[in-house]
Amino acid sequence: MDSTSYSSRTSSPRLQAFDKMKPSENEEIESGYASASSSSSLAGSTSNLPQISLTKPHLRYLNQQMEKMTPIERIRFSMHLFPNLYQTTAFGLTGLVTIDMLSKLTASDATLPSVEAIFLDTLYHFPETYDLVSRVQAQYPSIKLHIFKPDGADTVAEFEELYGEGLYDSAAELYDWIAKVEPQQRAYADLKVAAVFTGRRRSQGGERDKIPILEIDEERGIVKINPLLDWSFAQVQGYITENNVPYNALLDRGYKSVGDWHSTSPVAAGEDERAGRWKGQQKTECGIHNKKSRYAQFLLQQQLKDGGETGAATEAEQQQQQLTSALEKVEREQMEAEEREKQELRQDFATGRWVTVSA
């Protein structure tokens, strides 16, 4: 990877439903695929962001066609199809396969656009993971890596000065928001991300067993692409070995899915691939996919756990206020940006185009 950018410092744009999109004056609307740019700024970083809109029939058709493709064909097809395409990776095996395939594709076809990578550095990764990042950068110098850290913190010491020690134990949902979700949204906004490759596979178990190849993340405003979703762990591992792709040394010690050191453990024989993540907890994913309901559940659990103790209740309220303030800021900035760009449009019956209504 030839270069690396770092960020520890708003929110991502939201994908608009097709019937709510405002096509430009010269844009046809029959295709079911639309791209638009915003002339306003969202926290100074989301101007001119492409927004992709797919109707349900179009999305279903694309998924049906891509089910017939091999992973590398899906990756190539997506590189041609989607603007502002990135890869999000924690350098797990599936992400490493994707990096290798991207490298091979761009080396063999100069017409393909480059796909840069996004890594969320929670500051709590294993030393072996950071070592792997360096080895991957050395082996794939053509892929640029963007590293995003928690807001205002470049080290564990700085993070714990802001939020205290052991936040991942005392307030796991709040930790996920600060260390993972907010940096991810900042990455999507700063880089103007429209679509991302992910490393999710159906065989990983949990909530992933029925995911499609293409899915729309309406909350974050992007299209997610899961090119290796139908591969097994053995297929991924075989590719890594056959193509001499660097991998995390922890995999040789019984780990199969590697995240933060405080919430990752080796997997026993017969367990799901991600069974070592958040072991003993009712949790299989780190992201707050529905941030309001997930955090509401967390607060309820905290209240039940604390049994009404005044000190614990006060701490829970402080945590709620902290996250609520962050979420309100995100929503406020989005609404302000939308208001600035809002125009009253009508559809011309004769041409089918959208035109501005005169005052």
JSON list of C-alpha atoms in Angstrom, two decimals, residues 124-295:
[
{"chain": "A", "resi": 124, "resn": "TYR", "atom": "CA", "xyz": [-7.38, -2.08, 21.17]},
{"chain": "A", "resi": 125, "resn": "HIS", "atom": "CA", "xyz": [-6.30, -4.42, 18.38]},
{"chain": "A", "resi": 126, "resn": "PHE", "atom": "CA", "xyz": [-3.85, -7.24, 19.06]},
{"chain": "A", "resi": 127, "resn": "PRO", "atom": "CA", "xyz": [-0.14, -6.52, 18.41]},
{"chain": "A", "resi": 128, "resn": "GLU", "atom": "CA", "xyz": [-0.34, -9.30, 15.81]},
{"chain": "A", "resi": 129, "resn": "THR", "atom": "CA", "xyz": [-3.01, -7.33, 13.93]},
{"chain": "A", "resi": 130, "resn": "TYR", "atom": "CA", "xyz": [-0.87, -4.20, 13.76]},
{"chain": "A", "resi": 131, "resn": "ASP", "atom": "CA", "xyz": [2.03, -6.34, 12.56]},
{"chain": "A", "resi": 132, "resn": "LEU", "atom": "CA", "xyz": [-0.21, -7.79, 9.84]},
{"chain": "A", "resi": 133, "resn": "VAL", "atom": "CA", "xyz": [-1.22, -4.30, 8.68]},
{"chain": "A", "resi": 134, "resn": "SER", "atom": "CA", "xyz": [2.46, -3.47, 8.12]},
{"chain": "A", "resi": 135, "resn": "ARG", "atom": "CA", "xyz": [3.05, -6.71, 6.21]},
{"chain": "A", "resi": 136, "resn": "VAL", "atom": "CA", "xyz": [0.00, -6.14, 4.00]},
{"chain": "A", "resi": 137, "resn": "GLN", "atom": "CA", "xyz": [1.12, -2.60, 3.22]},
{"chain": "A", "resi": 138, "resn": "ALA", "atom": "CA", "xyz": [4.53, -3.93, 2.18]},
{"chain": "A", "resi": 139, "resn": "GLN", "atom": "CA", "xyz": [3.07, -6.65, -0.07]},
{"chain": "A", "resi": 140, "resn": "TYR", "atom": "CA", "xyz": [0.36, -4.49, -1.68]},
{"chain": "A", "resi": 141, "resn": "PRO", "atom": "CA", "xyz": [1.92, -1.02, -2.14]},
{"chain": "A", "resi": 142, "resn": "SER", "atom": "CA", "xyz": [-0.64, -0.01, -4.79]},
{"chain": "A", "resi": 143, "resn": "ILE", "atom": "CA", "xyz": [-3.60, 0.00, -2.38]},
{"chain": "A", "resi": 144, "resn": "LYS", "atom": "CA", "xyz": [-3.94, 3.14, -0.29]},
{"chain": "A", "resi": 145, "resn": "LEU", "atom": "CA", "xyz": [-4.99, 2.63, 3.33]},
{"chain": "A", "resi": 146, "resn": "HIS", "atom": "CA", "xyz": [-7.05, 5.14, 5.34]},
{"chain": "A", "resi": 147, "resn": "ILE", "atom": "CA", "xyz": [-6.88, 4.63, 9.10]},
{"chain": "A", "resi": 148, "resn": "PHE", "atom": "CA", "xyz": [-9.58, 6.14, 11.31]},
{"chain": "A", "resi": 149, "resn": "LYS", "atom": "CA", "xyz": [-9.29, 6.25, 15.11]},
{"chain": "A", "resi": 150, "resn": "PRO", "atom": "CA", "xyz": [-11.71, 7.26, 17.88]},
{"chain": "A", "resi": 151, "resn": "ASP", "atom": "CA", "xyz": [-12.49, 10.97, 17.98]},
{"chain": "A", "resi": 152, "resn": "GLY", "atom": "CA", "xyz": [-9.76, 12.88, 19.82]},
{"chain": "A", "resi": 153, "resn": "ALA", "atom": "CA", "xyz": [-7.60, 9.87, 20.68]},
{"chain": "A", "resi": 154, "resn": "ASP", "atom": "CA", "xyz": [-4.47, 8.48, 19.02]},
{"chain": "A", "resi": 155, "resn": "THR", "atom": "CA", "xyz": [-3.43, 6.17, 21.84]},
{"chain": "A", "resi": 156, "resn": "VAL", "atom": "CA", "xyz": [-5.04, 3.97, 24.49]},
{"chain": "A", "resi": 157, "resn": "ALA", "atom": "CA", "xyz": [-3.87, 6.42, 27.16]},
{"chain": "A", "resi": 158, "resn": "GLU", "atom": "CA", "xyz": [-5.64, 9.32, 25.41]},
{"chain": "A", "resi": 159, "resn": "PHE", "atom": "CA", "xyz": [-8.80, 7.22, 24.93]},
{"chain": "A", "resi": 160, "resn": "GLU", "atom": "CA", "xyz": [-8.93, 6.21, 28.59]},
{"chain": "A", "resi": 161, "resn": "GLU", "atom": "CA", "xyz": [-8.23, 9.77, 29.72]},
{"chain": "A", "resi": 162, "resn": "LEU", "atom": "CA", "xyz": [-11.38, 10.80, 27.84]},
{"chain": "A", "resi": 163, "resn": "TYR", "atom": "CA", "xyz": [-13.63, 7.86, 28.65]},
{"chain": "A", "resi": 164, "resn": "GLY", "atom": "CA", "xyz": [-12.06, 6.00, 31.56]},
{"chain": "A", "resi": 165, "resn": "GLU", "atom": "CA", "xyz": [-10.54, 2.53, 31.75]},
{"chain": "A", "resi": 166, "resn": "GLY", "atom": "CA", "xyz": [-12.48, -0.54, 30.71]},
{"chain": "A", "resi": 167, "resn": "LEU", "atom": "CA", "xyz": [-15.27, 1.25, 28.83]},
{"chain": "A", "resi": 168, "resn": "TYR", "atom": "CA", "xyz": [-15.60, -1.91, 26.69]},
{"chain": "A", "resi": 169, "resn": "ASP", "atom": "CA", "xyz": [-16.72, -3.76, 29.86]},
{"chain": "A", "resi": 170, "resn": "SER", "atom": "CA", "xyz": [-18.70, -1.10, 31.70]},
{"chain": "A", "resi": 171, "resn": "ALA", "atom": "CA", "xyz": [-20.58, 0.26, 28.67]},
{"chain": "A", "resi": 172, "resn": "ALA", "atom": "CA", "xyz": [-20.01, -2.01, 25.68]},
{"chain": "A", "resi": 173, "resn": "GLU", "atom": "CA", "xyz": [-22.57, -0.32, 23.41]},
{"chain": "A", "resi": 174, "resn": "LEU", "atom": "CA", "xyz": [-21.15, 3.12, 24.13]},
{"chain": "A", "resi": 175, "resn": "TYR", "atom": "CA", "xyz": [-17.65, 1.76, 23.48]},
{"chain": "A", "resi": 176, "resn": "ASP", "atom": "CA", "xyz": [-18.78, 0.37, 20.11]},
{"chain": "A", "resi": 177, "resn": "TRP", "atom": "CA", "xyz": [-20.20, 3.76, 19.17]},
{"chain": "A", "resi": 178, "resn": "ILE", "atom": "CA", "xyz": [-17.08, 5.73, 20.15]},
{"chain": "A", "resi": 179, "resn": "ALA", "atom": "CA", "xyz": [-14.44, 3.28, 18.90]},
{"chain": "A", "resi": 180, "resn": "LYS", "atom": "CA", "xyz": [-16.12, 1.85, 15.81]},
{"chain": "A", "resi": 181, "resn": "VAL", "atom": "CA", "xyz": [-19.39, 3.35, 14.63]},
{"chain": "A", "resi": 182, "resn": "GLU", "atom": "CA", "xyz": [-18.52, 7.06, 14.84]},
{"chain": "A", "resi": 183, "resn": "PRO", "atom": "CA", "xyz": [-15.09, 6.58, 13.18]},
{"chain": "A", "resi": 184, "resn": "GLN", "atom": "CA", "xyz": [-16.79, 4.55, 10.45]},
{"chain": "A", "resi": 185, "resn": "GLN", "atom": "CA", "xyz": [-19.36, 7.29, 9.81]},
{"chain": "A", "resi": 186, "resn": "ARG", "atom": "CA", "xyz": [-16.56, 9.87, 9.80]},
{"chain": "A", "resi": 187, "resn": "ALA", "atom": "CA", "xyz": [-14.67, 7.77, 7.26]},
{"chain": "A", "resi": 188, "resn": "TYR", "atom": "CA", "xyz": [-17.71, 7.51, 5.00]},
{"chain": "A", "resi": 189, "resn": "ALA", "atom": "CA", "xyz": [-18.25, 11.27, 5.20]},
{"chain": "A", "resi": 190, "resn": "ASP", "atom": "CA", "xyz": [-14.62, 12.37, 4.84]},
{"chain": "A", "resi": 191, "resn": "LEU", "atom": "CA", "xyz": [-13.98, 10.04, 1.89]},
{"chain": "A", "resi": 192, "resn": "LYS", "atom": "CA", "xyz": [-17.42, 10.55, 0.32]},
{"chain": "A", "resi": 193, "resn": "VAL", "atom": "CA", "xyz": [-18.01, 6.80, 0.28]},
{"chain": "A", "resi": 194, "resn": "ALA", "atom": "CA", "xyz": [-20.90, 5.53, -1.83]},
{"chain": "A", "resi": 195, "resn": "ALA", "atom": "CA", "xyz": [-20.28, 1.77, -1.71]},
{"chain": "A", "resi": 196, "resn": "VAL", "atom": "CA", "xyz": [-18.00, -0.61, 0.19]},
{"chain": "A", "resi": 197, "resn": "PHE", "atom": "CA", "xyz": [-16.67, -4.13, -0.07]},
{"chain": "A", "resi": 198, "resn": "THR", "atom": "CA", "xyz": [-17.05, -6.01, 3.21]},
{"chain": "A", "resi": 199, "resn": "GLY", "atom": "CA", "xyz": [-15.61, -9.32, 4.43]},
{"chain": "A", "resi": 200, "resn": "ARG", "atom": "CA", "xyz": [-18.86, -10.82, 5.63]},
{"chain": "A", "resi": 201, "resn": "ARG", "atom": "CA", "xyz": [-19.76, -14.41, 4.68]},
{"chain": "A", "resi": 202, "resn": "ARG", "atom": "CA", "xyz": [-22.81, -16.58, 5.31]},
{"chain": "A", "resi": 203, "resn": "SER", "atom": "CA", "xyz": [-20.73, -19.39, 6.80]},
{"chain": "A", "resi": 204, "resn": "GLN", "atom": "CA", "xyz": [-19.58, -17.11, 9.61]},
{"chain": "A", "resi": 205, "resn": "GLY", "atom": "CA", "xyz": [-22.87, -17.77, 11.38]},
{"chain": "A", "resi": 206, "resn": "GLY", "atom": "CA", "xyz": [-24.82, -15.45, 13.66]},
{"chain": "A", "resi": 207, "resn": "GLU", "atom": "CA", "xyz": [-26.79, -12.78, 11.80]},
{"chain": "A", "resi": 208, "resn": "ARG", "atom": "CA", "xyz": [-24.81, -13.30, 8.60]},
{"chain": "A", "resi": 209, "resn": "ASP", "atom": "CA", "xyz": [-26.26, -16.60, 7.38]},
{"chain": "A", "resi": 210, "resn": "LYS", "atom": "CA", "xyz": [-28.79, -15.00, 5.02]},
{"chain": "A", "resi": 211, "resn": "ILE", "atom": "CA", "xyz": [-27.07, -11.84, 3.81]},
{"chain": "A", "resi": 212, "resn": "PRO", "atom": "CA", "xyz": [-27.26, -11.01, 0.07]},
{"chain": "A", "resi": 213, "resn": "ILE", "atom": "CA", "xyz": [-24.33, -10.00, -2.11]},
{"chain": "A", "resi": 214, "resn": "LEU", "atom": "CA", "xyz": [-25.63, -6.44, -2.40]},
{"chain": "A", "resi": 215, "resn": "GLU", "atom": "CA", "xyz": [-27.50, -4.69, 0.40]},
{"chain": "A", "resi": 216, "resn": "ILE", "atom": "CA", "xyz": [-28.44, -1.10, 1.09]},
{"chain": "A", "resi": 217, "resn": "ASP", "atom": "CA", "xyz": [-27.43, 0.40, 4.42]},
{"chain": "A", "resi": 218, "resn": "GLU", "atom": "CA", "xyz": [-29.99, 3.19, 4.54]},
{"chain": "A", "resi": 219, "resn": "GLU", "atom": "CA", "xyz": [-28.80, 4.51, 7.89]},
{"chain": "A", "resi": 220, "resn": "ARG", "atom": "CA", "xyz": [-25.26, 5.09, 6.69]},
{"chain": "A", "resi": 221, "resn": "GLY", "atom": "CA", "xyz": [-26.14, 5.94, 3.11]},
{"chain": "A", "resi": 222, "resn": "ILE", "atom": "CA", "xyz": [-24.10, 3.31, 1.29]},
{"chain": "A", "resi": 223, "resn": "VAL", "atom": "CA", "xyz": [-24.30, 0.09, -0.71]},
{"chain": "A", "resi": 224, "resn": "LYS", "atom": "CA", "xyz": [-22.58, -2.87, 0.93]},
{"chain": "A", "resi": 225, "resn": "ILE", "atom": "CA", "xyz": [-21.04, -5.52, -1.30]},
{"chain": "A", "resi": 226, "resn": "ASN", "atom": "CA", "xyz": [-20.20, -8.95, 0.09]},
{"chain": "A", "resi": 227, "resn": "PRO", "atom": "CA", "xyz": [-18.23, -10.58, -2.76]},
{"chain": "A", "resi": 228, "resn": "LEU", "atom": "CA", "xyz": [-17.15, -13.72, -0.88]},
{"chain": "A", "resi": 229, "resn": "LEU", "atom": "CA", "xyz": [-20.40, -14.32, 0.99]},
{"chain": "A", "resi": 230, "resn": "ASP", "atom": "CA", "xyz": [-20.81, -17.91, -0.31]},
{"chain": "A", "resi": 231, "resn": "TRP", "atom": "CA", "xyz": [-17.27, -19.08, 0.45]},
{"chain": "A", "resi": 232, "resn": "SER", "atom": "CA", "xyz": [-16.53, -21.33, 3.42]},
{"chain": "A", "resi": 233, "resn": "PHE", "atom": "CA", "xyz": [-13.70, -20.79, 5.89]},
{"chain": "A", "resi": 234, "resn": "ALA", "atom": "CA", "xyz": [-11.80, -23.64, 4.18]},
{"chain": "A", "resi": 235, "resn": "GLN", "atom": "CA", "xyz": [-12.12, -21.96, 0.76]},
{"chain": "A", "resi": 236, "resn": "VAL", "atom": "CA", "xyz": [-10.86, -18.65, 2.13]},
{"chain": "A", "resi": 237, "resn": "GLN", "atom": "CA", "xyz": [-8.01, -20.34, 3.98]},
{"chain": "A", "resi": 238, "resn": "GLY", "atom": "CA", "xyz": [-7.10, -22.32, 0.85]},
{"chain": "A", "resi": 239, "resn": "TYR", "atom": "CA", "xyz": [-6.90, -19.13, -1.23]},
{"chain": "A", "resi": 240, "resn": "ILE", "atom": "CA", "xyz": [-4.68, -17.47, 1.38]},
{"chain": "A", "resi": 241, "resn": "THR", "atom": "CA", "xyz": [-2.27, -20.43, 1.29]},
{"chain": "A", "resi": 242, "resn": "GLU", "atom": "CA", "xyz": [-2.24, -20.90, -2.48]},
{"chain": "A", "resi": 243, "resn": "ASN", "atom": "CA", "xyz": [-1.65, -17.21, -3.22]},
{"chain": "A", "resi": 244, "resn": "ASN", "atom": "CA", "xyz": [0.84, -16.54, -0.42]},
{"chain": "A", "resi": 245, "resn": "VAL", "atom": "CA", "xyz": [-1.36, -13.86, 1.15]},
{"chain": "A", "resi": 246, "resn": "PRO", "atom": "CA", "xyz": [-0.14, -12.60, 4.56]},
{"chain": "A", "resi": 247, "resn": "TYR", "atom": "CA", "xyz": [-2.45, -13.40, 7.46]},
{"chain": "A", "resi": 248, "resn": "ASN", "atom": "CA", "xyz": [-2.77, -12.82, 11.21]},
{"chain": "A", "resi": 249, "resn": "ALA", "atom": "CA", "xyz": [-0.44, -15.02, 13.28]},
{"chain": "A", "resi": 250, "resn": "LEU", "atom": "CA", "xyz": [-3.30, -15.53, 15.76]},
{"chain": "A", "resi": 251, "resn": "LEU", "atom": "CA", "xyz": [-4.99, -17.87, 13.27]},
{"chain": "A", "resi": 252, "resn": "ASP", "atom": "CA", "xyz": [-2.25, -20.40, 13.97]},
{"chain": "A", "resi": 253, "resn": "ARG", "atom": "CA", "xyz": [-3.25, -20.29, 17.65]},
{"chain": "A", "resi": 254, "resn": "GLY", "atom": "CA", "xyz": [-6.92, -21.22, 17.31]},
{"chain": "A", "resi": 255, "resn": "TYR", "atom": "CA", "xyz": [-8.43, -17.85, 16.42]},
{"chain": "A", "resi": 256, "resn": "LYS", "atom": "CA", "xyz": [-10.64, -17.64, 13.34]},
{"chain": "A", "resi": 257, "resn": "SER", "atom": "CA", "xyz": [-12.17, -14.15, 13.61]},
{"chain": "A", "resi": 258, "resn": "VAL", "atom": "CA", "xyz": [-9.99, -11.48, 15.18]},
{"chain": "A", "resi": 259, "resn": "GLY", "atom": "CA", "xyz": [-11.23, -8.21, 16.64]},
{"chain": "A", "resi": 260, "resn": "ASP", "atom": "CA", "xyz": [-10.19, -6.27, 19.76]},
{"chain": "A", "resi": 261, "resn": "TRP", "atom": "CA", "xyz": [-8.05, -8.18, 22.25]},
{"chain": "A", "resi": 262, "resn": "HIS", "atom": "CA", "xyz": [-10.56, -7.66, 25.06]},
{"chain": "A", "resi": 263, "resn": "SER", "atom": "CA", "xyz": [-13.44, -9.32, 23.20]},
{"chain": "A", "resi": 264, "resn": "THR", "atom": "CA", "xyz": [-11.77, -12.04, 21.11]},
{"chain": "A", "resi": 265, "resn": "SER", "atom": "CA", "xyz": [-10.85, -15.58, 22.07]},
{"chain": "A", "resi": 266, "resn": "PRO", "atom": "CA", "xyz": [-9.87, -18.82, 20.28]},
{"chain": "A", "resi": 267, "resn": "VAL", "atom": "CA", "xyz": [-12.60, -20.97, 18.72]},
{"chain": "A", "resi": 268, "resn": "ALA", "atom": "CA", "xyz": [-13.18, -24.54, 19.87]},
{"chain": "A", "resi": 269, "resn": "ALA", "atom": "CA", "xyz": [-13.69, -27.43, 17.43]},
{"chain": "A", "resi": 270, "resn": "GLY", "atom": "CA", "xyz": [-17.21, -27.43, 16.04]},
{"chain": "A", "resi": 271, "resn": "GLU", "atom": "CA", "xyz": [-17.97, -23.82, 17.00]},
{"chain": "A", "resi": 272, "resn": "ASP", "atom": "CA", "xyz": [-19.01, -21.13, 14.52]},
{"chain": "A", "resi": 273, "resn": "GLU", "atom": "CA", "xyz": [-16.21, -19.11, 12.99]},
{"chain": "A", "resi": 274, "resn": "ARG", "atom": "CA", "xyz": [-17.16, -16.02, 14.99]},
{"chain": "A", "resi": 275, "resn": "ALA", "atom": "CA", "xyz": [-17.90, -17.89, 18.24]},
{"chain": "A", "resi": 276, "resn": "GLY", "atom": "CA", "xyz": [-14.76, -16.37, 19.73]},
{"chain": "A", "resi": 277, "resn": "ARG", "atom": "CA", "xyz": [-16.13, -12.84, 19.44]},
{"chain": "A", "resi": 278, "resn": "TRP", "atom": "CA", "xyz": [-17.86, -11.49, 22.60]},
{"chain": "A", "resi": 279, "resn": "LYS", "atom": "CA", "xyz": [-17.93, -15.00, 24.07]},
{"chain": "A", "resi": 280, "resn": "GLY", "atom": "CA", "xyz": [-20.61, -15.41, 26.73]},
{"chain": "A", "resi": 281, "resn": "GLN", "atom": "CA", "xyz": [-22.48, -12.29, 25.59]},
{"chain": "A", "resi": 282, "resn": "GLN", "atom": "CA", "xyz": [-25.75, -11.96, 23.67]},
{"chain": "A", "resi": 283, "resn": "LYS", "atom": "CA", "xyz": [-23.93, -10.24, 20.86]},
{"chain": "A", "resi": 284, "resn": "THR", "atom": "CA", "xyz": [-22.62, -11.17, 17.41]},
{"chain": "A", "resi": 285, "resn": "GLU", "atom": "CA", "xyz": [-21.91, -7.80, 15.77]},
{"chain": "A", "resi": 286, "resn": "CYS", "atom": "CA", "xyz": [-20.05, -4.70, 16.88]},
{"chain": "A", "resi": 287, "resn": "GLY", "atom": "CA", "xyz": [-21.90, -2.08, 14.81]},
{"chain": "A", "resi": 288, "resn": "ILE", "atom": "CA", "xyz": [-24.98, -0.22, 16.05]},
{"chain": "A", "resi": 289, "resn": "HIS", "atom": "CA", "xyz": [-27.14, -0.99, 13.02]},
{"chain": "A", "resi": 290, "resn": "ASN", "atom": "CA", "xyz": [-30.19, 0.62, 14.57]},
{"chain": "A", "resi": 291, "resn": "LYS", "atom": "CA", "xyz": [-28.48, 3.00, 16.92]},
{"chain": "A", "resi": 292, "resn": "LYS", "atom": "CA", "xyz": [-31.52, 4.25, 18.79]},
{"chain": "A", "resi": 293, "resn": "SER", "atom": "CA", "xyz": [-33.13, 0.88, 19.57]},
{"chain": "A", "resi": 294, "resn": "ARG", "atom": "CA", "xyz": [-29.79, -0.80, 20.28]},
{"chain": "A", "resi": 295, "resn": "TYR", "atom": "CA", "xyz": [-28.81, 1.88, 22.76]}
]
